[in-house]
CSV table of C-alpha atoms in Angstrom, one decimal:
chain,number,residue,atom,x,y,z
A,745,MET,CA,-92.9,-17.5,63.0
A,746,ILE,CA,-95.9,-17.3,65.3
A,747,VAL,CA,-94.4,-16.0,68.6
A,748,ASP,CA,-97.7,-15.9,70.5
A,749,GLN,CA,-101.4,-16.5,70.1
A,750,ALA,CA,-104.2,-16.3,72.6
A,751,LEU,CA,-107.9,-15.8,73.2
A,752,TYR,CA,-108.9,-12.9,75.5
A,753,ALA,CA,-112.4,-13.2,77.1
A,754,GLY,CA,-113.5,-10.7,79.7
A,755,GLY,CA,-110.0,-9.2,79.8
A,756,THR,CA,-108.4,-12.5,80.7
A,757,ARG,CA,-106.0,-14.6,78.6
A,758,ARG,CA,-107.1,-18.1,77.7
A,759,PRO,CA,-105.5,-20.9,75.5
A,760,CYS,CA,-106.3,-20.6,71.8
A,761,GLY,CA,-107.1,-23.7,69.7
A,762,ASP,CA,-107.8,-23.7,66.0
A,763,LEU,CA,-108.1,-20.1,64.8
A,764,SER,CA,-111.1,-20.5,62.6
A,765,ASP,CA,-113.1,-22.4,65.2
A,766,GLU,CA,-112.2,-20.0,68.0
A,767,LEU,CA,-113.1,-17.1,65.8
A,768,ALA,CA,-116.4,-18.6,64.8
A,769,ALA,CA,-117.2,-19.3,68.5
A,770,LEU,CA,-116.4,-15.7,69.5
A,771,ARG,CA,-118.6,-14.3,66.8
A,772,SER,CA,-121.5,-16.5,67.7
A,773,SER,CA,-121.5,-16.4,71.5
A,774,GLY,CA,-118.6,-14.3,72.7
A,775,ALA,CA,-118.9,-11.0,74.6
A,776,PRO,CA,-118.3,-7.8,72.5
A,777,GLY,CA,-114.8,-7.3,74.0
A,778,ASP,CA,-113.6,-10.9,73.4
A,779,PHE,CA,-111.0,-11.4,70.7
A,780,LEU,CA,-108.0,-13.3,69.3
A,781,TRP,CA,-104.5,-11.9,69.2
A,782,ILE,CA,-102.0,-13.6,67.0
A,783,GLY,CA,-98.4,-12.3,66.9
A,784,LEU,CA,-96.0,-13.0,64.1
A,785,LYS,CA,-92.3,-12.2,63.9
A,786,ASP,CA,-90.6,-12.2,60.4
A,787,PRO,CA,-93.1,-14.8,59.2
A,788,THR,CA,-92.4,-17.0,56.2
A,789,LEU,CA,-94.9,-17.0,53.3
A,790,ALA,CA,-96.2,-20.4,54.4
A,791,GLU,CA,-96.8,-19.3,58.0
A,792,PHE,CA,-98.5,-16.1,56.9
A,793,ASP,CA,-100.7,-18.1,54.4
A,794,GLU,CA,-101.8,-20.4,57.3
A,795,VAL,CA,-103.0,-17.4,59.4
A,796,ASN,CA,-104.6,-15.8,56.3
A,797,ASP,CA,-106.5,-18.9,55.5
A,798,GLU,CA,-107.9,-19.1,59.0
A,799,LEU,CA,-108.9,-15.5,59.4
A,800,GLY,CA,-109.7,-14.4,55.8
A,801,LEU,CA,-107.6,-11.2,55.7
A,802,HIS,CA,-108.1,-8.6,52.9
A,803,PRO,CA,-106.1,-9.5,49.8
A,804,LEU,CA,-104.6,-6.0,49.3
A,805,ALA,CA,-103.5,-5.8,53.0
A,806,VAL,CA,-102.0,-9.3,52.7
A,807,GLU,CA,-100.1,-8.3,49.6
A,808,ASP,CA,-98.6,-5.3,51.4
A,809,ALA,CA,-97.7,-7.4,54.4
A,810,ILE,CA,-95.9,-10.0,52.3
A,811,LYS,CA,-93.9,-7.4,50.3
A,812,GLY,CA,-93.0,-5.4,53.4
A,813,ARG,CA,-91.1,-2.1,53.3
A,814,GLN,CA,-94.4,-0.1,53.3
A,815,ARG,CA,-94.8,3.5,54.3
A,816,ALA,CA,-96.6,4.3,57.6
A,817,LYS,CA,-100.3,4.3,56.9
A,818,VAL,CA,-103.8,3.3,58.1
A,819,GLU,CA,-106.1,1.7,55.5
A,820,LEU,CA,-109.8,1.1,56.0
A,821,TYR,CA,-111.6,-1.9,54.5
A,822,ASP,CA,-115.3,-2.9,54.9
A,823,THR,CA,-114.7,-5.1,57.9
A,824,SER,CA,-111.1,-4.5,58.9
A,825,VAL,CA,-108.4,-2.0,59.4
A,826,PHE,CA,-104.8,-2.4,58.2
A,827,VAL,CA,-102.1,-0.4,59.9
A,828,VAL,CA,-98.4,0.0,59.1
A,829,LEU,CA,-96.2,1.5,61.8
A,830,LYS,CA,-92.5,2.3,61.7
A,831,PRO,CA,-91.1,1.7,65.2
A,832,LEU,CA,-87.8,3.4,65.9
A,833,ARG,CA,-84.9,2.5,68.1
A,834,TYR,CA,-82.1,4.9,69.1
A,835,VAL,CA,-78.6,3.5,69.2
A,836,GLU,CA,-76.8,5.3,72.0
A,837,GLU,CA,-73.3,4.3,70.9
A,838,SER,CA,-73.5,5.7,67.3
A,839,SER,CA,-76.5,8.1,67.7
A,840,ASP,CA,-78.1,6.2,64.8
A,841,ILE,CA,-81.9,5.6,64.5
A,842,GLU,CA,-82.9,2.0,63.5
A,843,THR,CA,-86.3,1.5,61.8
A,844,GLY,CA,-88.4,-1.5,62.2
A,845,GLU,CA,-91.8,-2.4,60.6
A,846,LEU,CA,-95.0,-3.3,62.5
A,847,MET,CA,-98.2,-4.3,60.7
A,848,CYS,CA,-101.6,-4.8,62.3
A,849,PHE,CA,-104.6,-6.4,60.9
A,850,VAL,CA,-107.7,-5.5,63.0
A,851,GLY,CA,-110.9,-7.3,62.2
A,852,ASP,CA,-114.1,-8.5,63.8
A,853,ARG,CA,-112.9,-10.2,67.0
A,854,PHE,CA,-109.3,-10.5,66.1
A,855,ILE,CA,-106.0,-8.6,65.7
A,856,VAL,CA,-102.9,-9.9,63.9
A,857,THR,CA,-99.5,-8.2,64.5
A,858,VAL,CA,-96.6,-8.8,62.1
A,859,ARG,CA,-93.2,-7.6,63.2
A,860,ARG,CA,-90.1,-7.2,61.1
A,861,GLY,CA,-86.7,-6.2,62.5
A,862,GLU,CA,-85.6,-5.7,66.1
A,863,ALA,CA,-87.0,-2.2,66.6
A,864,SER,CA,-90.5,-3.4,67.2
A,865,PRO,CA,-90.8,-5.5,70.4
A,866,LEU,CA,-94.4,-6.2,71.6
A,867,THR,CA,-93.7,-8.9,74.3
A,868,GLY,CA,-93.6,-6.3,77.0
A,869,LEU,CA,-96.8,-4.6,75.8
A,870,ARG,CA,-98.7,-7.9,75.7
A,871,HIS,CA,-97.7,-8.6,79.3
A,872,ARG,CA,-98.7,-5.1,80.4
A,873,LEU,CA,-102.1,-5.4,78.8
A,874,GLU,CA,-102.7,-8.8,80.3
A,875,ALA,CA,-102.1,-7.2,83.7
A,876,ASP,CA,-104.8,-4.6,82.8
A,877,PRO,CA,-108.1,-6.5,82.0
A,878,GLU,CA,-110.0,-3.2,81.6
A,879,ALA,CA,-107.7,-2.3,78.6
A,880,LEU,CA,-108.2,-5.7,77.0
A,881,ARG,CA,-112.0,-5.4,77.4
A,882,ARG,CA,-111.9,-2.6,74.7
A,883,GLY,CA,-111.2,-5.4,72.2
A,884,PRO,CA,-108.9,-5.4,69.1
A,885,MET,CA,-109.1,-1.6,68.6
A,886,GLY,CA,-108.1,-1.1,72.2
A,887,VAL,CA,-105.0,-3.3,71.5
A,888,LEU,CA,-104.3,-1.2,68.4
A,889,HIS,CA,-104.4,1.9,70.5
A,890,ALA,CA,-101.9,0.4,72.9
A,891,ILE,CA,-99.6,-0.5,70.0
A,892,VAL,CA,-99.8,2.9,68.4
A,893,ASP,CA,-99.3,4.6,71.8
A,894,LEU,CA,-96.2,2.4,72.4
A,895,VAL,CA,-94.7,3.4,69.0
A,896,VAL,CA,-95.4,7.1,69.5
A,897,ASP,CA,-93.9,7.0,73.0
A,898,GLY,CA,-90.8,5.6,71.3
A,899,TYR,CA,-90.9,8.6,69.0
A,900,ARG,CA,-91.0,11.0,71.9
A,901,VAL,CA,-88.0,9.3,73.5
A,902,ILE,CA,-86.0,9.6,70.3
A,903,ASP,CA,-87.2,13.2,69.9
A,904,GLU,CA,-85.4,14.1,73.2
A,905,GLU,CA,-82.3,12.2,72.1
A,906,VAL,CA,-82.1,14.0,68.7
A,907,GLY,CA,-82.7,17.3,70.4
A,908,THR,CA,-79.8,16.7,72.7
A,909,ASP,CA,-77.6,15.7,69.8
A,910,LEU,CA,-78.6,18.8,67.9
A,911,GLU,CA,-77.7,21.1,70.8
A,912,ASP,CA,-74.3,19.4,71.1
A,913,ILE,CA,-73.7,20.0,67.3
A,914,GLU,CA,-74.8,23.7,67.6
A,915,THR,CA,-72.3,24.2,70.5
A,916,ARG,CA,-69.5,22.5,68.6
A,917,VAL,CA,-70.1,24.4,65.4
A,918,PHE,CA,-69.6,27.8,67.1
A,919,SER,CA,-66.8,26.7,69.4
A,920,ASP,CA,-63.0,26.5,68.8
A,921,ASP,CA,-63.2,22.7,68.8
A,922,GLY,CA,-65.0,22.6,65.5
A,923,ILE,CA,-67.0,19.7,64.0
A,924,ASP,CA,-66.8,17.7,60.8
A,925,SER,CA,-69.5,18.2,58.1
A,926,SER,CA,-70.2,14.5,58.0
A,927,THR,CA,-71.4,14.5,61.6
A,928,ILE,CA,-74.0,17.2,60.8
A,929,TYR,CA,-75.0,15.4,57.6
A,930,ARG,CA,-75.4,12.1,59.4
A,931,LEU,CA,-77.7,13.6,62.0
A,932,LYS,CA,-79.7,15.3,59.2
A,933,ARG,CA,-80.1,11.9,57.5
A,934,GLU,CA,-81.3,10.3,60.8
A,935,VAL,CA,-83.8,13.2,61.2
A,936,LEU,CA,-85.1,12.5,57.7
A,937,GLU,CA,-85.6,8.8,58.6
A,938,PHE,CA,-87.4,9.9,61.7
A,939,ARG,CA,-89.6,12.2,59.6
A,940,ARG,CA,-90.4,9.4,57.2
A,941,ALA,CA,-91.6,7.2,60.0
A,942,ALA,CA,-93.7,9.7,61.9
A,943,ALA,CA,-95.1,12.2,59.4
A,944,PRO,CA,-97.2,9.9,57.2
A,945,LEU,CA,-99.0,8.6,60.2
A,946,ALA,CA,-100.5,12.0,61.3
A,947,ALA,CA,-103.5,12.2,59.0
A,948,PRO,CA,-104.8,8.6,59.3
A,949,LEU,CA,-104.3,8.6,63.0
A,950,HIS,CA,-106.3,11.8,63.2
A,951,ALA,CA,-109.0,10.0,61.3
A,952,LEU,CA,-109.2,7.2,63.9
A,953,HIS,CA,-110.7,9.5,66.5
A,954,ALA,CA,-113.2,11.2,64.1
A,955,THR,CA,-116.8,10.9,65.2
A,956,ASP,CA,-117.9,9.1,62.0
A,957,HIS,CA,-115.1,6.5,62.0
A,958,PRO,CA,-116.9,3.1,61.5
A,959,HIS,CA,-114.4,1.0,63.4
A,960,VAL,CA,-114.0,3.2,66.5
A,961,THR,CA,-117.4,3.6,68.1
A,962,ASP,CA,-116.4,3.8,71.7
A,963,HIS,CA,-116.2,7.4,72.9
A,964,GLU,CA,-113.4,6.7,75.5
A,965,LEU,CA,-111.3,4.9,72.8
A,966,ARG,CA,-111.7,7.9,70.5
A,967,LEU,CA,-110.3,10.2,73.3
A,968,LEU,CA,-107.4,7.8,73.7
A,969,PHE,CA,-106.6,7.9,70.0
A,970,ARG,CA,-106.9,11.7,70.0
A,971,ASP,CA,-104.4,11.9,72.9
A,972,VAL,CA,-101.9,9.7,70.9
A,973,SER,CA,-102.5,11.9,67.8
A,974,ASP,CA,-101.7,15.0,69.7
A,975,HIS,CA,-98.4,13.5,70.9
A,976,LEU,CA,-97.5,12.4,67.4
A,977,GLN,CA,-98.3,15.9,66.1
A,978,SER,CA,-96.0,17.4,68.7
A,979,VAL,CA,-93.2,15.0,67.6
A,980,ILE,CA,-93.7,15.9,63.9
A,981,GLU,CA,-93.4,19.6,64.6
A,982,HIS,CA,-90.2,19.0,66.5
A,983,VAL,CA,-88.7,16.9,63.8
A,984,GLU,CA,-89.5,19.5,61.1
A,985,SER,CA,-87.9,22.2,63.2
A,986,TYR,CA,-84.8,19.9,63.7
A,987,ASP,CA,-84.6,19.5,59.9
A,988,ARG,CA,-84.7,23.2,59.3
A,989,LEU,CA,-82.2,24.0,62.1
A,990,LEU,CA,-79.8,21.4,60.8
A,991,THR,CA,-79.9,22.9,57.4
A,992,ASP,CA,-79.1,26.3,58.9
A,993,VAL,CA,-76.3,24.8,61.0
A,994,LEU,CA,-74.8,23.0,58.0
A,995,GLY,CA,-74.9,26.3,56.1
A,996,ALA,CA,-73.2,28.1,58.9
A,997,HIS,CA,-70.6,25.4,59.2
A,998,LEU,CA,-69.8,25.6,55.5
A,999,ALA,CA,-69.6,29.4,55.7
A,1000,GLN,CA,-67.1,29.0,58.5
A,1001,VAL,CA,-65.0,26.6,56.5
A,1002,THR,CA,-65.1,29.0,53.5
A,1003,VAL,CA,-64.0,31.9,55.7
A,1004,GLN,CA,-61.2,29.9,57.2
A,1005,GLN,CA,-60.1,28.8,53.7
A,1006,ASN,CA,-60.1,32.4,52.6
A,1007,SER,CA,-58.0,33.4,55.6
A,1008,ASP,CA,-55.5,30.6,54.9
A,1009,MET,CA,-55.3,31.6,51.2
A,1010,ARG,CA,-54.6,35.3,52.2
A,1011,ARG,CA,-51.8,34.1,54.5
A,1012,ILE,CA,-50.3,31.9,51.8
A,1013,SER,CA,-50.6,34.8,49.2
A,1014,ALA,CA,-48.9,37.2,51.5
A,1015,TRP,CA,-45.9,34.9,52.2
A,1016,VAL,CA,-45.7,34.2,48.5
A,1017,ALA,CA,-45.5,37.9,47.7
A,1018,ILE,CA,-42.8,38.4,50.4
A,1019,ALA,CA,-40.8,35.5,49.0
A,1020,ALA,CA,-41.2,36.9,45.4
A,1021,VAL,CA,-39.0,39.9,46.1
A,1022,PRO,CA,-35.8,38.1,47.0
A,1023,THR,CA,-36.6,35.5,44.4
A,1024,MET,CA,-36.8,38.1,41.7
A,1025,VAL,CA,-33.6,39.9,42.8
A,1026,ALA,CA,-31.7,36.6,43.2
A,1027,GLY,CA,-33.0,35.5,39.8
A,1028,ILE,CA,-31.5,38.6,38.2
A,1029,TYR,CA,-28.1,38.0,39.7
A,1030,GLY,CA,-28.3,34.4,38.6
A,1031,MET,CA,-28.3,35.5,35.0
A,1032,ASN,CA,-25.0,35.2,33.0
A,1033,PHE,CA,-24.4,38.9,32.6
A,1034,GLU,CA,-20.9,39.9,31.5
A,1035,PHE,CA,-21.0,43.2,33.4
A,1036,MET,CA,-23.0,44.0,36.5
A,1037,PRO,CA,-22.1,47.4,38.2
A,1038,GLU,CA,-23.5,46.3,41.5
A,1039,LEU,CA,-20.9,43.6,41.8
A,1040,VAL,CA,-17.8,45.6,40.8
A,1041,ALA,CA,-18.7,48.8,42.7
A,1042,SER,CA,-16.2,49.4,45.5
A,1043,VAL,CA,-15.0,51.9,48.0
A,1044,ASP,CA,-11.6,52.4,49.6
A,1045,VAL,CA,-11.8,51.7,53.3
A,1046,GLY,CA,-8.5,52.0,55.2
A,1047,GLY,CA,-6.4,51.4,52.1
A,1048,ARG,CA,-8.5,48.3,51.2
A,1049,GLU,CA,-10.9,48.0,48.3
A,1050,VAL,CA,-14.3,46.8,49.6
A,1051,HIS,CA,-17.0,45.6,47.2
A,1052,TYR,CA,-20.4,46.7,48.5
A,1053,GLY,CA,-22.7,45.3,45.8
A,1054,TYR,CA,-23.6,42.1,47.6
A,1055,PHE,CA,-24.4,43.8,50.9
A,1056,ALA,CA,-26.5,46.4,49.2
A,1057,VAL,CA,-28.6,43.9,47.4
A,1058,VAL,CA,-29.1,41.8,50.5
A,1059,THR,CA,-30.1,44.9,52.5
A,1060,LEU,CA,-32.5,45.9,49.7
A,1061,MET,CA,-34.2,42.5,49.8
A,1062,ALA,CA,-34.5,42.5,53.6
A,1063,VAL,CA,-36.0,46.0,53.6
A,1064,ALA,CA,-38.4,45.1,50.9
A,1065,CYS,CA,-39.5,41.9,52.6
A,1066,LEU,CA,-39.9,43.7,55.9
A,1067,GLY,CA,-41.9,46.5,54.3
A,1068,LEU,CA,-44.3,43.9,52.7
A,1069,PHE,CA,-44.6,42.0,56.0
A,1070,ARG,CA,-45.7,45.1,57.9
A,1071,ALA,CA,-48.1,46.1,55.1
A,1072,PHE,CA,-49.8,42.7,55.1
A,1073,LYS,CA,-49.8,42.7,58.9
A,1074,ARG,CA,-51.7,46.0,59.0
A,1075,SER,CA,-54.2,44.8,56.5
A,1076,GLY,CA,-54.9,41.6,58.4
A,1077,TRP,CA,-53.6,39.2,55.9
A,1078,LEU,CA,-50.9,38.0,58.4
């Protein structure tokens, strides 16, 4: 739906009538910084066609906007610029990163913003710009700068949150508390989503402040785009370092798990070896032999015949088990 539309003349908001009539009037007699700003939120095909018919947007850009799910990019046409941004929102409860989609059509005396999802609010931005007439006098490209700056500032906030989560994971990996592999993998997946949103925007955003860019002729505006580009590049460098560090952390965690499993297997093997000795001896005595000297051997103690075979065998098993236990203890298996 169309959430807001207005005409801005001299940095001041004014009511907007028919889009094509207002645009024609601006192009014929309006000041250079006067423009239309139309905001759409999850528009239907009919609503988008209505705006397209009035403003004459580029067909290729319109096709991308209708399909949605585009990668972050800046496309230049003869008389317009089409920008796709991926705003992000950090969910504190689950440490997840939600991705929205924000598309901007910037043309001669107009800007159209198309929002998809809840991670791309612009209402607050419009109100802030309306309180700053000087920013609105920069025209549609000035509004585009404010939108890109808002998205990149969101990246910087999430950058800090992800950095905090990564420090916590590092601490837990090398502590006695331990951590589950799924927690590391989930953060790595969120970092990858973060990277997909930010990294593709670096090159085209850098081009916006180039001296030969046909749509950004104001020197001050170029400096503003350069500042945003620097912030974005810093975020991208952090995200790439997070991705590499998470890979190392995951590898260290898996190595710890392997070492722990090997230690457990050594303990199990040691106890099995100890248990094998009495099992073997008892197994021999469990056979149906007709004659076993160890059972019939006896001594005369005080006029009584005492069979010593049972006691000898039990003592032998105990001594053998104790000897194995001490040997495994010295070797670190137990």
